[in-house]
Amino acid sequence: MGKPLEGIKIIDFTHVQAGPACTQMLAWFGADVIKVERPGAGDVTRSQLRHVEDADALYFTMLNSNKRSLTLNTKTEAGKEVLTKLIKESDVLVENFGPGALDRMGFSWEHIHELNPGMIVASVKGFSDGHHYQDLKVYENVAQCAGGAASTTGFWDGPPLVTGAALGDSNTGMHLAIGILTALVQRNQTGEGQRVAVSMQDSVLNLCRVKLRDQQRLDALGYLEEYPQYPHGEFTDVVPRGGNAGGGGQPGWVLKCKGWQSDPNAYIYFTIQGHAWEPICDAIGKPEWKTDPEYTTARARQDKIFDIFSTIEEWLSDKTKYEAVDILRKFDIPCAPVLSMKEIAADESLRKSGSIVEVPHPKLGKYLTVGSPIKFSGLSVEITASPLLGEHTDEVLTGLGYSADQIAEMHAAQAV
Ligand code: CAO
């Protein structure tokens, strides 16, 4: 069976993380993704945080697998000519330059649409068109702050906190991928391309919707019953940082297990799901709580939730996080160990499912990267190495009809 996106040609004008994460996923699913990079330099992440001298950094290799690399100085006439030809025969152009850069290059949406009416032009920007910050350049943590994640993450007595998950970058790329696929489906119906724009602020906000829910509840009630501040602490008029509290109707917390004094990740996340209260009492050796009206309902438990968590921590004190989860899973209690990256890298299940893969690479030998988190019954996603800078330049130019002499001239004309 062919790959679903086979035949879709994508000009990948992306760099750093937000855009590359999007186009990498489309490449995994079969699109021909041609990464256009500045000659001599390429995507800045090729050289950022290297761990092997003269080899592409993992930051680059882990966001650009399954692609081809074409070096092109699109500020030269020769480069513009090649880009024009590419636009005429491609389906999608994806970019995440700073605001206005594509227009300054001479490739406005109107011009691209004129060259190829079927083309989809997909962009990531920090803020959406017309937003009062639309001129700002944006990186990951800036977006986490602007999208509501930072003000609602962390502990109430500390500053706003960003998370290690790339909510601003990769998450925005995933939103953009959905937008591109939607526009491709619409093009099948109408024959027309369109612009698809996703802002990092909006993508973070989309994942923070429960906090917007909480703001409205707080406005109405003056308190939020599932937050640690309730009922003993104070609320102001803004959604507070809730530490490790569960964001839904099920109270939860990160609890210490055996060895927490020396192992920073000797913890589990423990959720007190309503229906699991009786099994929890049995599991932690507190059967008397099953019938005590002070404990039988979620509302009755709320004002002593941290005492309950302390009791569970006492029970956990002689169990490793793995032992604890193995006991609790038998009682149908939603929980998981807090896993370090070292543990995740070595996880046999993740390797078996293809969620973590080892990829051979000409300069790094091999490297570990994430595979597709989406599993299909009719597609097996194979991850191949990211391209070296300009690895496919001659191949792509030949495909566009350039002769060997013209390609040599092109290289000379584009020299920076
Ligand atoms: N040939 C010639 N010029 C090229 C080129 C090529 N192949 N590829 C890029 N360029 C030029 C662009 O034309 C642009 O030039 P001008 O500014 O002179 O018009 C420049 O390189 C790129 O500028 P930039 O603003 O994109 O790059 P930056 O390093 O200054 O900013 C970033 C980086 C990420 C802050 C900015 O691109 C941005 O805000 N992007 C949108 C939001 C985003 O995606 N952020 C996520 C990044 S991941 O953390």
Short mmCIF file of C-alpha atoms and ligand atoms in Angstrom, two decimals:
data_model
loop_
_atom_site.label_atom_id
_atom_site.label_comp_id
_atom_site.label_asym_id
_atom_site.label_seq_id
_atom_site.Cartn_x
_atom_site.Cartn_y
_atom_site.Cartn_z
CA MET A 1 0.00 0.00 0.00
CA GLY A 2 1.33 3.48 -0.88
CA LYS A 3 1.68 6.17 1.75
CA PRO A 4 -1.41 8.38 2.16
CA LEU A 5 0.34 11.67 1.31
CA GLU A 6 2.39 10.28 -1.58
CA GLY A 7 2.24 12.69 -4.52
CA ILE A 8 1.85 15.76 -2.28
CA LYS A 9 4.84 18.05 -2.78
CA ILE A 10 5.67 20.47 0.01
CA ILE A 11 8.07 23.42 -0.09
CA ASP A 12 9.33 23.46 3.45
CA PHE A 13 10.45 26.97 4.23
CA THR A 14 10.47 26.32 7.96
CA HIS A 15 13.12 26.61 10.63
CA VAL A 16 13.73 26.00 14.33
CA GLN A 17 10.85 23.91 15.74
CA ALA A 18 7.25 25.01 15.13
CA GLY A 19 7.28 24.71 11.33
CA PRO A 20 9.67 21.74 11.06
CA ALA A 21 7.55 19.67 13.46
CA CYS A 22 4.59 20.15 11.11
CA THR A 23 6.38 19.28 7.89
CA GLN A 24 8.19 16.34 9.49
CA MET A 25 4.87 14.78 10.35
CA LEU A 26 3.60 15.26 6.79
CA ALA A 27 6.83 13.70 5.50
CA TRP A 28 6.32 10.69 7.79
CA PHE A 29 2.96 10.14 6.15
CA GLY A 30 4.42 10.18 2.64
CA ALA A 31 4.59 13.79 1.42
CA ASP A 32 7.68 14.83 -0.54
CA VAL A 33 8.98 17.56 1.75
CA ILE A 34 11.72 19.71 0.27
CA LYS A 35 13.39 21.76 2.95
CA VAL A 36 14.66 25.01 1.46
CA GLU A 37 17.68 26.32 3.31
CA ARG A 38 20.15 29.14 2.95
CA PRO A 39 23.41 27.94 1.31
CA GLY A 40 26.29 27.57 3.71
CA ALA A 41 24.20 27.92 6.87
CA GLY A 42 20.87 26.14 6.68
CA ASP A 43 18.38 25.92 9.49
CA VAL A 44 19.95 27.52 12.56
CA THR A 45 19.24 24.38 14.58
CA ARG A 46 21.79 22.42 12.52
CA SER A 47 24.49 24.07 14.60
CA GLN A 48 22.65 24.79 17.85
CA LEU A 49 23.57 22.67 20.89
CA ARG A 50 25.75 20.26 18.93
CA HIS A 51 27.17 17.28 20.78
CA VAL A 52 29.34 16.04 17.88
CA GLU A 53 31.59 18.55 16.17
CA ASP A 54 30.70 19.25 12.52
CA ALA A 55 27.62 17.02 12.64
CA ASP A 56 24.05 18.28 12.62
CA ALA A 57 22.73 18.87 16.11
CA LEU A 58 20.02 16.62 17.49
CA TYR A 59 17.77 19.67 17.60
CA PHE A 60 17.82 19.55 13.81
CA THR A 61 17.88 15.80 13.22
CA MET A 62 14.89 15.19 15.49
CA LEU A 63 12.69 17.69 13.63
CA ASN A 64 13.65 17.08 10.05
CA SER A 65 13.59 13.36 9.37
CA ASN A 66 12.18 11.98 6.11
CA LYS A 67 12.80 15.30 4.26
CA ARG A 68 15.01 16.37 1.35
CA SER A 69 17.27 19.42 1.62
CA LEU A 70 17.62 22.00 -1.14
CA THR A 71 19.97 24.93 -0.63
CA LEU A 72 18.71 28.06 -2.29
CA ASN A 73 19.44 31.73 -1.71
CA THR A 74 16.00 33.08 -2.37
CA LYS A 75 17.25 36.64 -2.23
CA THR A 76 19.17 36.16 -5.52
CA GLU A 77 17.53 36.20 -8.94
CA ALA A 78 18.64 32.62 -9.58
CA GLY A 79 17.16 31.50 -6.28
CA LYS A 80 13.88 33.28 -6.98
CA GLU A 81 13.69 31.59 -10.37
CA VAL A 82 14.05 28.15 -8.82
CA LEU A 83 11.52 28.92 -6.11
CA THR A 84 9.06 30.15 -8.74
CA LYS A 85 9.41 26.88 -10.66
CA LEU A 86 8.98 24.89 -7.47
CA ILE A 87 5.85 26.82 -6.52
CA LYS A 88 4.32 26.08 -9.91
CA GLU A 89 4.61 22.35 -9.39
CA SER A 90 4.05 21.99 -5.63
CA ASP A 91 0.94 21.62 -3.52
CA VAL A 92 1.86 23.33 -0.26
CA LEU A 93 4.35 25.94 0.94
CA VAL A 94 4.92 26.02 4.69
CA GLU A 95 6.82 28.83 6.41
CA ASN A 96 7.46 30.16 9.89
CA PHE A 97 9.59 33.21 9.19
CA GLY A 98 9.30 36.35 11.22
CA PRO A 99 6.32 38.54 10.25
CA GLY A 100 6.54 39.89 6.69
CA ALA A 101 9.69 37.98 5.64
CA LEU A 102 8.01 36.04 2.82
CA ASP A 103 6.54 39.26 1.39
CA ARG A 104 9.92 40.97 1.61
CA MET A 105 11.39 38.04 -0.31
CA GLY A 106 8.93 38.83 -3.11
CA PHE A 107 6.60 35.89 -2.52
CA SER A 108 3.41 37.37 -1.13
CA TRP A 109 0.28 35.22 -0.92
CA GLU A 110 -1.18 37.08 -3.91
CA HIS A 111 1.90 36.38 -6.03
CA ILE A 112 2.05 32.72 -5.04
CA HIS A 113 -1.67 32.33 -5.70
CA GLU A 114 -1.20 33.85 -9.13
CA LEU A 115 1.68 31.46 -9.89
CA ASN A 116 -0.28 28.43 -8.70
CA PRO A 117 -3.96 28.89 -7.77
CA GLY A 118 -4.08 25.43 -6.23
CA MET A 119 -1.26 26.11 -3.80
CA ILE A 120 -1.84 26.07 -0.06
CA VAL A 121 0.35 28.54 1.83
CA ALA A 122 0.62 27.64 5.49
CA SER A 123 2.20 29.89 8.09
CA VAL A 124 3.10 29.91 11.74
CA LYS A 125 3.43 33.27 13.44
CA GLY A 126 3.64 34.24 17.09
CA PHE A 127 0.33 36.10 17.03
CA SER A 128 -2.57 36.03 14.62
CA ASP A 129 -3.11 38.56 11.83
CA GLY A 130 -4.51 41.80 13.18
CA HIS A 131 -3.46 41.07 16.76
CA HIS A 132 -1.89 44.06 18.49
CA TYR A 133 1.33 42.03 18.86
CA GLN A 134 1.34 40.73 15.27
CA ASP A 135 4.73 42.29 14.52
CA LEU A 136 6.53 40.34 17.29
CA LYS A 137 8.94 37.50 16.71
CA VAL A 138 8.18 34.65 19.06
CA TYR A 139 9.89 31.61 20.55
CA GLU A 140 8.48 28.74 22.60
CA ASN A 141 8.42 30.24 26.07
CA VAL A 142 7.16 33.59 24.83
CA ALA A 143 4.14 31.76 23.42
CA GLN A 144 3.59 29.81 26.63
CA CYS A 145 3.41 33.13 28.47
CA ALA A 146 1.14 34.80 25.90
CA GLY A 147 -1.20 31.80 25.59
CA GLY A 148 -2.11 31.51 29.28
CA ALA A 149 0.01 28.44 30.10
CA ALA A 150 2.65 30.16 32.24
CA SER A 151 0.27 32.12 34.46
CA THR A 152 -1.55 28.90 35.33
CA THR A 153 1.48 26.60 35.70
CA GLY A 154 3.59 26.19 38.83
CA PHE A 155 2.96 26.69 42.51
CA TRP A 156 0.95 29.52 44.04
CA ASP A 157 3.90 30.85 46.01
CA GLY A 158 6.28 30.87 43.04
CA PRO A 159 6.52 32.77 39.74
CA PRO A 160 4.72 31.79 36.51
CA LEU A 161 6.36 28.70 35.05
CA VAL A 162 6.90 27.35 31.55
CA THR A 163 6.67 23.62 30.92
CA GLY A 164 9.13 21.32 29.18
CA ALA A 165 6.50 20.24 26.64
CA ALA A 166 6.73 22.34 23.47
CA LEU A 167 3.26 23.84 23.69
CA GLY A 168 4.32 26.87 21.67
CA ASP A 169 6.41 25.14 19.03
CA SER A 170 5.59 21.51 18.21
CA ASN A 171 2.00 21.92 19.34
CA THR A 172 1.54 24.82 16.92
CA GLY A 173 3.10 22.67 14.21
CA MET A 174 0.52 19.97 14.89
CA HIS A 175 -2.29 22.51 14.57
CA LEU A 176 -0.80 23.68 11.29
CA ALA A 177 -0.63 20.09 9.98
CA ILE A 178 -4.35 19.70 10.67
CA GLY A 179 -4.97 22.99 8.86
CA ILE A 180 -2.97 21.89 5.82
CA LEU A 181 -4.72 18.52 5.57
CA THR A 182 -8.08 20.27 5.86
CA ALA A 183 -7.14 22.70 3.09
CA LEU A 184 -6.01 19.78 0.91
CA VAL A 185 -9.39 18.11 1.34
CA GLN A 186 -11.12 21.38 0.45
CA ARG A 187 -8.89 21.78 -2.59
CA ASN A 188 -10.06 18.37 -3.77
CA GLN A 189 -13.58 19.79 -3.74
CA THR A 190 -12.90 23.25 -5.21
CA GLY A 191 -9.54 23.04 -6.99
CA GLU A 192 -8.52 26.21 -5.14
CA GLY A 193 -5.66 26.65 -2.72
CA GLN A 194 -5.87 28.93 0.29
CA ARG A 195 -3.90 30.48 3.12
CA VAL A 196 -3.73 28.58 6.38
CA ALA A 197 -2.45 30.53 9.36
CA VAL A 198 -1.86 29.35 12.91
CA SER A 199 -0.53 31.48 15.72
CA MET A 200 1.52 30.12 18.59
CA GLN A 201 -0.53 32.10 21.09
CA ASP A 202 -3.78 30.57 19.79
CA SER A 203 -2.35 27.05 19.80
CA VAL A 204 -1.22 27.35 23.41
CA LEU A 205 -4.59 28.83 24.35
CA ASN A 206 -6.37 25.95 22.63
CA LEU A 207 -4.64 23.60 25.09
CA CYS A 208 -5.37 25.91 28.03
CA ARG A 209 -9.12 25.90 27.55
CA VAL A 210 -9.79 24.40 30.98
CA LYS A 211 -8.13 27.44 32.52
CA LEU A 212 -10.46 29.72 30.57
CA ARG A 213 -13.28 27.55 31.92
CA ASP A 214 -11.91 28.12 35.42
CA GLN A 215 -11.72 31.91 34.97
CA GLN A 216 -15.43 32.00 34.23
CA ARG A 217 -16.27 29.76 37.18
CA LEU A 218 -14.09 31.91 39.43
CA ASP A 219 -15.82 35.08 38.18
CA ALA A 220 -19.16 33.50 39.05
CA LEU A 221 -18.34 31.77 42.36
CA GLY A 222 -15.22 33.37 43.80
CA TYR A 223 -13.56 29.99 44.38
CA LEU A 224 -12.51 26.84 42.51
CA GLU A 225 -13.27 23.72 44.46
CA GLU A 226 -10.67 21.45 42.84
CA TYR A 227 -7.73 23.81 43.48
CA PRO A 228 -5.41 23.36 46.50
CA GLN A 229 -6.46 26.86 47.64
CA TYR A 230 -9.92 25.49 48.43
CA PRO A 231 -11.22 25.58 51.11
CA HIS A 232 -8.37 26.75 53.36
CA GLY A 233 -6.54 29.28 51.12
CA GLU A 234 -7.34 32.54 49.40
CA PHE A 235 -8.51 33.25 45.86
CA THR A 236 -8.04 36.51 43.99
CA ASP A 237 -9.91 37.41 40.81
CA VAL A 238 -7.55 35.47 38.48
CA VAL A 239 -7.10 31.73 38.01
CA PRO A 240 -4.31 30.77 40.41
CA ARG A 241 -1.45 28.37 39.85
CA GLY A 242 -2.62 25.02 41.15
CA GLY A 243 0.63 23.07 41.55
CA ASN A 244 0.00 19.46 40.57
CA ALA A 245 -3.76 19.47 41.10
CA GLY A 246 -5.88 17.61 38.57
CA GLY A 247 -7.52 19.91 36.05
CA GLY A 248 -10.84 18.08 35.88
CA GLY A 249 -13.26 16.72 38.42
CA GLN A 250 -10.81 14.14 39.81
CA PRO A 251 -8.43 15.33 42.53
CA GLY A 252 -4.83 14.21 42.01
CA TRP A 253 -1.30 15.02 43.12
CA VAL A 254 2.29 13.95 42.60
CA LEU A 255 3.19 11.72 45.54
CA LYS A 256 6.56 10.67 46.94
CA CYS A 257 7.63 7.04 46.69
CA LYS A 258 10.54 5.09 48.14
CA GLY A 259 13.84 6.82 47.35
CA TRP A 260 12.48 10.32 46.67
CA GLN A 261 15.18 11.79 48.91
CA SER A 262 17.88 10.97 46.34
CA ASP A 263 15.95 10.30 43.12
CA PRO A 264 14.27 13.43 41.73
CA ASN A 265 11.72 11.30 39.89
CA ALA A 266 10.74 8.78 42.57
CA TYR A 267 7.11 9.89 42.43
CA ILE A 268 3.80 8.73 41.03
CA TYR A 269 0.81 10.73 39.90
CA PHE A 270 -2.14 9.53 41.91
CA THR A 271 -5.74 10.30 40.98
CA ILE A 272 -8.68 9.91 43.31
CA GLN A 273 -11.38 9.02 40.86
CA GLY A 274 -14.80 8.98 42.53
CA HIS A 275 -15.72 5.39 41.68
CA ALA A 276 -12.29 4.19 42.80
CA TRP A 277 -12.59 5.49 46.37
CA GLU A 278 -13.38 2.13 47.92
CA PRO A 279 -10.59 0.30 46.05
CA ILE A 280 -8.21 3.10 47.12
CA CYS A 281 -9.17 2.57 50.77
CA ASP A 282 -8.55 -1.15 50.37
CA ALA A 283 -5.27 -0.61 48.53
CA ILE A 284 -3.79 1.75 51.12
CA GLY A 285 -5.04 -0.15 54.15
CA LYS A 286 -7.74 2.31 55.26
CA PRO A 287 -10.90 0.17 54.95
CA GLU A 288 -12.61 2.26 57.68
CA TRP A 289 -12.73 5.25 55.30
CA LYS A 290 -15.11 3.32 53.03
CA THR A 291 -18.04 3.84 55.39
CA ASP A 292 -17.01 6.97 57.29
CA PRO A 293 -19.33 9.80 56.12
CA GLU A 294 -16.38 12.20 56.54
CA TYR A 295 -14.75 10.40 53.61
CA THR A 296 -17.41 8.72 51.47
CA THR A 297 -18.11 11.58 49.05
CA ALA A 298 -15.74 13.74 47.05
CA ARG A 299 -17.19 16.87 48.67
CA ALA A 300 -16.66 15.48 52.19
CA ARG A 301 -13.06 14.59 51.35
CA GLN A 302 -12.16 17.93 49.78
CA ASP A 303 -11.19 19.83 52.93
CA LYS A 304 -8.83 17.04 53.97
CA ILE A 305 -7.51 16.08 50.57
CA PHE A 306 -3.90 16.84 51.53
CA ASP A 307 -4.19 14.73 54.69
CA ILE A 308 -5.44 11.91 52.46
CA PHE A 309 -2.49 12.40 50.11
CA SER A 310 -0.13 12.33 53.14
CA THR A 311 -1.64 9.04 54.27
CA ILE A 312 -1.13 7.63 50.78
CA GLU A 313 2.49 8.85 50.83
CA GLU A 314 3.06 6.95 54.10
CA TRP A 315 1.77 3.84 52.34
CA LEU A 316 4.08 4.57 49.40
CA SER A 317 7.18 5.13 51.52
CA ASP A 318 8.43 1.52 51.24
CA LYS A 319 7.43 1.04 47.59
CA THR A 320 9.23 2.15 44.43
CA LYS A 321 7.13 4.02 41.92
CA TYR A 322 6.97 0.90 39.74
CA GLU A 323 5.93 -1.35 42.64
CA ALA A 324 3.26 1.15 43.65
CA VAL A 325 1.76 1.34 40.16
CA ASP A 326 1.79 -2.45 39.90
CA ILE A 327 -0.28 -2.67 43.07
CA LEU A 328 -2.62 0.23 42.25
CA ARG A 329 -3.37 -0.95 38.71
CA LYS A 330 -4.99 -4.06 40.20
CA PHE A 331 -7.44 -1.74 41.98
CA ASP A 332 -8.22 0.12 38.76
CA ILE A 333 -6.74 3.35 40.13
CA PRO A 334 -5.61 5.86 37.46
CA CYS A 335 -1.91 6.47 38.16
CA ALA A 336 1.53 6.41 36.54
CA PRO A 337 5.16 6.66 37.54
CA VAL A 338 6.87 10.02 36.93
CA LEU A 339 9.29 8.94 34.18
CA SER A 340 12.66 10.53 33.47
CA MET A 341 13.89 10.99 29.91
CA LYS A 342 16.48 8.28 30.61
CA GLU A 343 13.71 5.84 31.50
CA ILE A 344 11.66 6.86 28.46
CA ALA A 345 14.64 6.43 26.14
CA ALA A 346 15.10 2.88 27.38
CA ASP A 347 11.40 1.95 27.50
CA GLU A 348 10.90 -1.29 25.58
CA SER A 349 7.20 -0.65 24.98
CA LEU A 350 7.88 2.74 23.39
CA ARG A 351 10.50 1.20 21.13
CA LYS A 352 8.25 -1.68 20.17
CA SER A 353 5.39 0.63 19.22
CA GLY A 354 7.70 2.86 17.18
CA SER A 355 7.09 5.88 19.41
CA ILE A 356 10.86 6.01 20.01
CA VAL A 357 13.13 4.99 17.16
CA GLU A 358 16.84 4.69 16.53
CA VAL A 359 17.80 6.15 13.16
CA PRO A 360 21.11 5.58 11.33
CA HIS A 361 22.81 8.86 10.36
CA PRO A 362 25.92 9.39 8.18
CA LYS A 363 27.66 11.72 10.66
CA LEU A 364 26.16 10.83 14.04
CA GLY A 365 26.27 7.07 13.54
CA LYS A 366 22.78 6.80 14.90
CA TYR A 367 20.41 8.89 16.98
CA LEU A 368 17.28 8.41 18.98
CA THR A 369 14.17 10.29 18.00
CA VAL A 370 10.43 10.22 18.37
CA GLY A 371 8.39 8.23 15.86
CA SER A 372 4.79 8.82 14.93
CA PRO A 373 2.53 9.13 17.97
CA ILE A 374 -0.37 8.40 15.61
CA LYS A 375 -0.78 4.71 14.80
CA PHE A 376 -2.61 3.53 11.68
CA SER A 377 -3.86 0.09 10.79
CA GLY A 378 -3.06 0.73 7.13
CA LEU A 379 0.24 2.58 7.36
CA SER A 380 3.49 1.77 8.99
CA VAL A 381 5.51 4.94 9.51
CA GLU A 382 9.18 4.51 8.76
CA ILE A 383 11.52 7.18 10.10
CA THR A 384 14.55 8.00 7.97
CA ALA A 385 17.48 10.30 8.78
CA SER A 386 17.28 14.05 8.39
CA PRO A 387 19.08 15.27 5.25
CA LEU A 388 22.55 16.82 5.27
CA LEU A 389 22.60 20.47 4.22
CA GLY A 390 21.93 20.63 0.48
CA GLU A 391 22.02 16.84 0.13
CA HIS A 392 19.29 16.88 -2.50
CA THR A 393 19.98 20.19 -4.23
CA ASP A 394 21.20 18.70 -7.51
CA GLU A 395 18.48 16.05 -7.48
CA VAL A 396 15.72 18.64 -7.00
CA LEU A 397 17.16 21.02 -9.60
CA THR A 398 17.50 18.18 -12.10
CA GLY A 399 13.88 17.31 -11.42
CA LEU A 400 12.97 20.91 -12.27
CA GLY A 401 14.65 20.50 -15.67
CA TYR A 402 18.03 22.17 -15.03
CA SER A 403 21.06 20.73 -16.86
CA ALA A 404 24.33 19.92 -15.10
CA ASP A 405 25.89 23.12 -16.50
CA GLN A 406 22.95 25.21 -15.37
CA ILE A 407 23.15 23.65 -11.91
CA ALA A 408 26.85 24.54 -11.70
CA GLU A 409 26.01 28.11 -12.75
CA MET A 410 23.26 28.21 -10.19
CA HIS A 411 25.62 27.23 -7.39
CA ALA A 412 28.03 29.98 -8.46
CA ALA A 413 25.28 32.60 -8.78
CA GLN A 414 23.92 31.84 -5.33
CA ALA A 415 27.23 31.94 -3.53
CA VAL A 416 26.77 34.09 -0.42
N1 CAO B 1 17.55 32.47 1.31
C1 CAO B 1 17.66 33.79 1.58
N2 CAO B 1 17.13 34.36 2.67
C2 CAO B 1 16.45 33.56 3.50
C3 CAO B 1 16.29 32.19 3.27
C4 CAO B 1 16.88 31.64 2.12
N3 CAO B 1 16.79 30.35 1.81
N4 CAO B 1 15.57 31.66 4.27
C5 CAO B 1 15.31 32.67 5.12
N5 CAO B 1 15.84 33.82 4.64
C6 CAO B 1 15.75 35.14 5.23
C7 CAO B 1 14.35 35.69 5.21
O1 CAO B 1 14.02 36.23 3.98
C8 CAO B 1 14.42 36.72 6.32
O2 CAO B 1 15.09 37.88 5.84
P1 CAO B 1 14.56 39.40 6.13
O3 CAO B 1 14.25 39.47 7.58
O4 CAO B 1 15.72 40.22 5.68
O5 CAO B 1 13.37 39.64 5.31
C9 CAO B 1 15.34 36.00 7.30
O6 CAO B 1 16.10 35.06 6.59
C10 CAO B 1 14.54 35.16 8.31
O7 CAO B 1 14.16 35.95 9.25
P2 CAO B 1 13.36 35.42 10.50
O8 CAO B 1 12.70 36.62 11.06
O9 CAO B 1 12.45 34.31 10.18
O10 CAO B 1 14.52 34.82 11.42
P3 CAO B 1 15.02 35.25 12.86
O11 CAO B 1 16.14 34.33 13.17
O12 CAO B 1 15.30 36.70 12.95
O13 CAO B 1 13.77 34.93 13.81
C11 CAO B 1 12.04 33.54 14.69
C12 CAO B 1 13.48 33.61 14.18
C13 CAO B 1 11.73 32.08 14.98
C14 CAO B 1 11.94 34.34 16.01
C15 CAO B 1 11.08 34.11 13.64
O14 CAO B 1 11.29 33.41 12.44
C16 CAO B 1 9.62 34.02 14.03
O15 CAO B 1 9.12 34.78 14.87
N6 CAO B 1 8.89 33.10 13.39
C17 CAO B 1 7.46 32.97 13.57
C18 CAO B 1 7.15 32.34 14.88
C19 CAO B 1 7.81 30.99 15.00
O16 CAO B 1 7.63 30.11 14.21
N7 CAO B 1 8.53 30.82 16.10
C20 CAO B 1 8.92 29.47 16.47
C21 CAO B 1 10.29 29.23 16.30
S1 CAO B 1 10.63 27.74 17.14
O17 CAO B 1 10.95 28.25 18.68
#
